[in-house]
Coordinates of C-alpha atoms and ligand atoms in Angstrom, one line a residue:
M1145 CA 67.1 -15.9 101.8
T1146 CA 67.9 -12.8 103.0
T1147 CA 66.5 -9.2 101.7
T1148 CA 69.9 -8.8 100.1
D1149 CA 69.5 -12.7 98.5
E1150 CA 66.3 -11.8 97.1
I1151 CA 67.6 -8.0 95.9
L1152 CA 70.4 -10.4 93.8
A1153 CA 67.5 -13.6 92.5
S1154 CA 65.4 -11.1 91.1
A1155 CA 67.4 -8.3 89.9
P1156 CA 67.9 -9.0 86.4
Q1157 CA 63.8 -8.7 85.9
R1158 CA 64.8 -5.0 86.7
S1159 CA 67.9 -4.3 84.6
E1160 CA 66.0 -3.4 81.3
Q1161 CA 63.8 -0.8 83.1
L1162 CA 66.3 1.1 85.2
A1163 CA 68.9 1.0 82.7
T1164 CA 69.8 5.0 81.3
P1165 CA 72.6 4.8 79.0
E1166 CA 71.0 8.0 77.8
L1167 CA 72.1 10.2 80.7
T1168 CA 75.5 11.0 82.0
A1169 CA 77.3 11.3 85.7
T1170 CA 75.5 14.9 85.9
P1171 CA 72.6 16.3 86.7
Q1172 CA 69.5 17.7 84.4
R1173 CA 68.7 19.9 87.5
K1174 CA 71.2 21.2 88.5
L1175 CA 69.8 20.8 92.0
A1176 CA 71.6 18.3 95.1
V1177 CA 69.0 17.6 97.9
L1178 CA 69.9 16.6 101.5
T1179 CA 67.5 14.4 102.7
C1180 CA 67.1 11.8 105.8
M1181 CA 67.1 8.3 105.3
D1182 CA 63.5 7.5 106.3
A1183 CA 62.5 4.3 104.4
R1184 CA 58.7 5.7 104.1
L1185 CA 61.0 9.1 101.9
D1186 CA 60.6 8.4 98.5
P1187 CA 62.6 11.6 97.5
L1188 CA 62.6 11.7 93.7
R1189 CA 58.7 10.4 93.8
M1190 CA 58.6 13.7 96.5
L1191 CA 60.2 16.0 94.6
G1192 CA 58.3 15.3 91.5
L1193 CA 62.0 14.9 89.9
R1194 CA 63.3 11.9 87.4
V1195 CA 66.0 9.9 87.7
G1196 CA 69.1 12.1 86.2
E1197 CA 67.2 15.0 87.4
A1198 CA 68.9 15.9 90.8
H1199 CA 72.3 14.0 93.8
I1200 CA 69.9 12.8 96.3
L1201 CA 72.4 12.7 99.4
R1202 CA 70.3 11.1 102.9
N1203 CA 72.4 10.6 105.6
A1204 CA 70.5 10.0 109.3
G1205 CA 68.8 13.9 110.2
A1206 CA 69.0 14.9 106.8
L1207 CA 71.9 16.5 108.8
A1208 CA 74.9 18.4 107.5
T1209 CA 78.0 17.0 108.6
D1210 CA 81.3 16.6 107.5
D1211 CA 80.6 14.4 104.9
A1212 CA 77.6 15.4 104.1
I1213 CA 79.5 18.6 102.5
R1214 CA 82.5 16.9 101.4
S1215 CA 79.5 15.3 99.1
L1216 CA 77.7 18.5 98.4
S1217 CA 81.4 19.4 97.2
V1218 CA 82.0 17.3 95.1
S1219 CA 78.5 17.4 93.6
Q1220 CA 78.7 21.6 93.0
R1221 CA 82.5 21.8 92.1
L1222 CA 82.9 18.1 89.9
L1223 CA 79.1 17.9 88.4
G1224 CA 77.3 21.1 87.9
T1225 CA 74.3 21.6 90.5
Q1226 CA 73.5 25.0 91.9
E1227 CA 71.0 24.5 94.0
V1228 CA 70.9 23.1 96.8
L1229 CA 68.0 21.3 99.0
V1230 CA 68.3 20.2 102.5
I1231 CA 65.3 18.0 103.3
M1232 CA 64.4 16.9 107.4
H1233 CA 61.3 15.9 108.6
E1234 CA 58.5 15.5 111.6
Q1235 CA 58.1 11.7 113.4
C1236 CA 62.6 11.8 112.5
G1237 CA 64.2 8.9 114.6
L1238 CA 67.3 11.3 115.9
L1239 CA 64.2 13.9 117.1
N1240 CA 64.3 13.6 121.0
A1241 CA 66.3 11.1 120.8
S1242 CA 69.5 11.0 123.9
E1243 CA 72.8 11.6 122.8
D1244 CA 74.1 10.4 126.0
D1245 CA 72.5 6.9 125.8
F1246 CA 73.6 6.2 122.4
K1247 CA 77.4 7.2 123.4
A1248 CA 76.6 4.9 126.5
A1249 CA 75.8 1.7 124.0
L1250 CA 78.3 2.5 121.8
A1251 CA 81.3 2.7 124.7
E1252 CA 79.5 -0.4 125.8
S1253 CA 81.0 -2.3 122.6
G1254 CA 84.5 -0.3 123.5
V1255 CA 83.9 2.6 120.8
L1256 CA 84.3 6.0 121.1
P1257 CA 83.3 7.4 117.8
S1258 CA 85.1 10.9 116.5
W1259 CA 81.1 11.7 115.6
R1260 CA 77.8 12.2 117.2
L1261 CA 74.9 11.1 116.8
G1262 CA 72.9 14.3 116.3
A1263 CA 70.2 14.2 117.8
F1264 CA 68.0 17.0 118.5
D1265 CA 64.6 18.6 119.6
D1266 CA 63.9 21.1 117.7
L1267 CA 63.7 20.0 114.6
E1268 CA 63.3 24.1 112.5
A1269 CA 65.9 25.4 114.9
T1270 CA 68.5 21.8 113.8
L1271 CA 67.3 22.4 109.7
A1272 CA 68.0 26.6 110.3
A1273 CA 70.6 25.2 111.9
S1274 CA 72.0 22.7 109.2
V1275 CA 71.2 25.5 105.9
A1276 CA 72.9 28.5 107.8
R1277 CA 75.7 25.2 108.5
L1278 CA 75.7 25.2 104.6
R1279 CA 75.6 29.2 103.2
A1280 CA 78.7 29.9 105.6
S1281 CA 80.8 25.9 103.8
R1282 CA 83.3 27.9 101.1
E1283 CA 83.3 24.6 100.0
L1284 CA 80.6 25.5 98.1
P1285 CA 80.6 27.6 95.7
F1286 CA 77.2 27.8 94.8
R1287 CA 75.9 27.9 98.8
E1288 CA 73.9 31.1 98.4
T1289 CA 70.9 28.9 96.7
V1290 CA 70.9 26.7 99.7
R1291 CA 67.5 26.3 101.7
G1292 CA 65.5 24.1 104.5
L1293 CA 61.9 22.5 103.9
I1294 CA 59.8 20.3 106.0
Y1295 CA 58.5 16.9 104.7
D1296 CA 55.4 15.5 106.8
P1297 CA 55.0 11.4 106.2
D1298 CA 51.7 11.4 107.5
T1299 CA 50.4 13.7 104.9
G1300 CA 53.2 13.7 102.1
A1301 CA 53.1 17.0 102.9
L1302 CA 56.3 19.6 101.4
R1303 CA 56.8 22.9 103.3
E1304 CA 59.7 25.7 103.6
P1305 CA 60.2 27.1 107.7
S1306 CA 59.5 30.7 107.5
P1307 CA 62.6 32.3 108.1
Ligands
ZN213 ZN1 64.8 10.7 109.7

């Protein structure tokens, strides 16, 4: 039995608790969060938010990629959000990963992707670059509200690096 099979088998037990007929697709706190897919991160609990209050976008590294900008653009232009938080974290899988090794492994599989891994060696500098990219993205009408935070999965602490 795969994890997916187990999830499907137990889904009916969760449905009543999950149902949100009182909510709409518009996030109540007008916030969009871009964070990493790291399994240790629970963005709603981390931010003290509830379901329905914010958009949560996740990718490897919490990077401001073209597709993250696409989703943030939908979030602001179609669904009313006005603030953006980018949350990177300590011990990220992309920290000190090798762009070249990853590229070589893909090439061995016969793939030359148009995207890059996004490996980085300086967490704060990478966060600052993502924040700067979003603040310069005219796809986002509310780009001046973009801020960056760093989370530590070991301690649960969330901090805003000084600019
Ligand atoms: Zn990560």
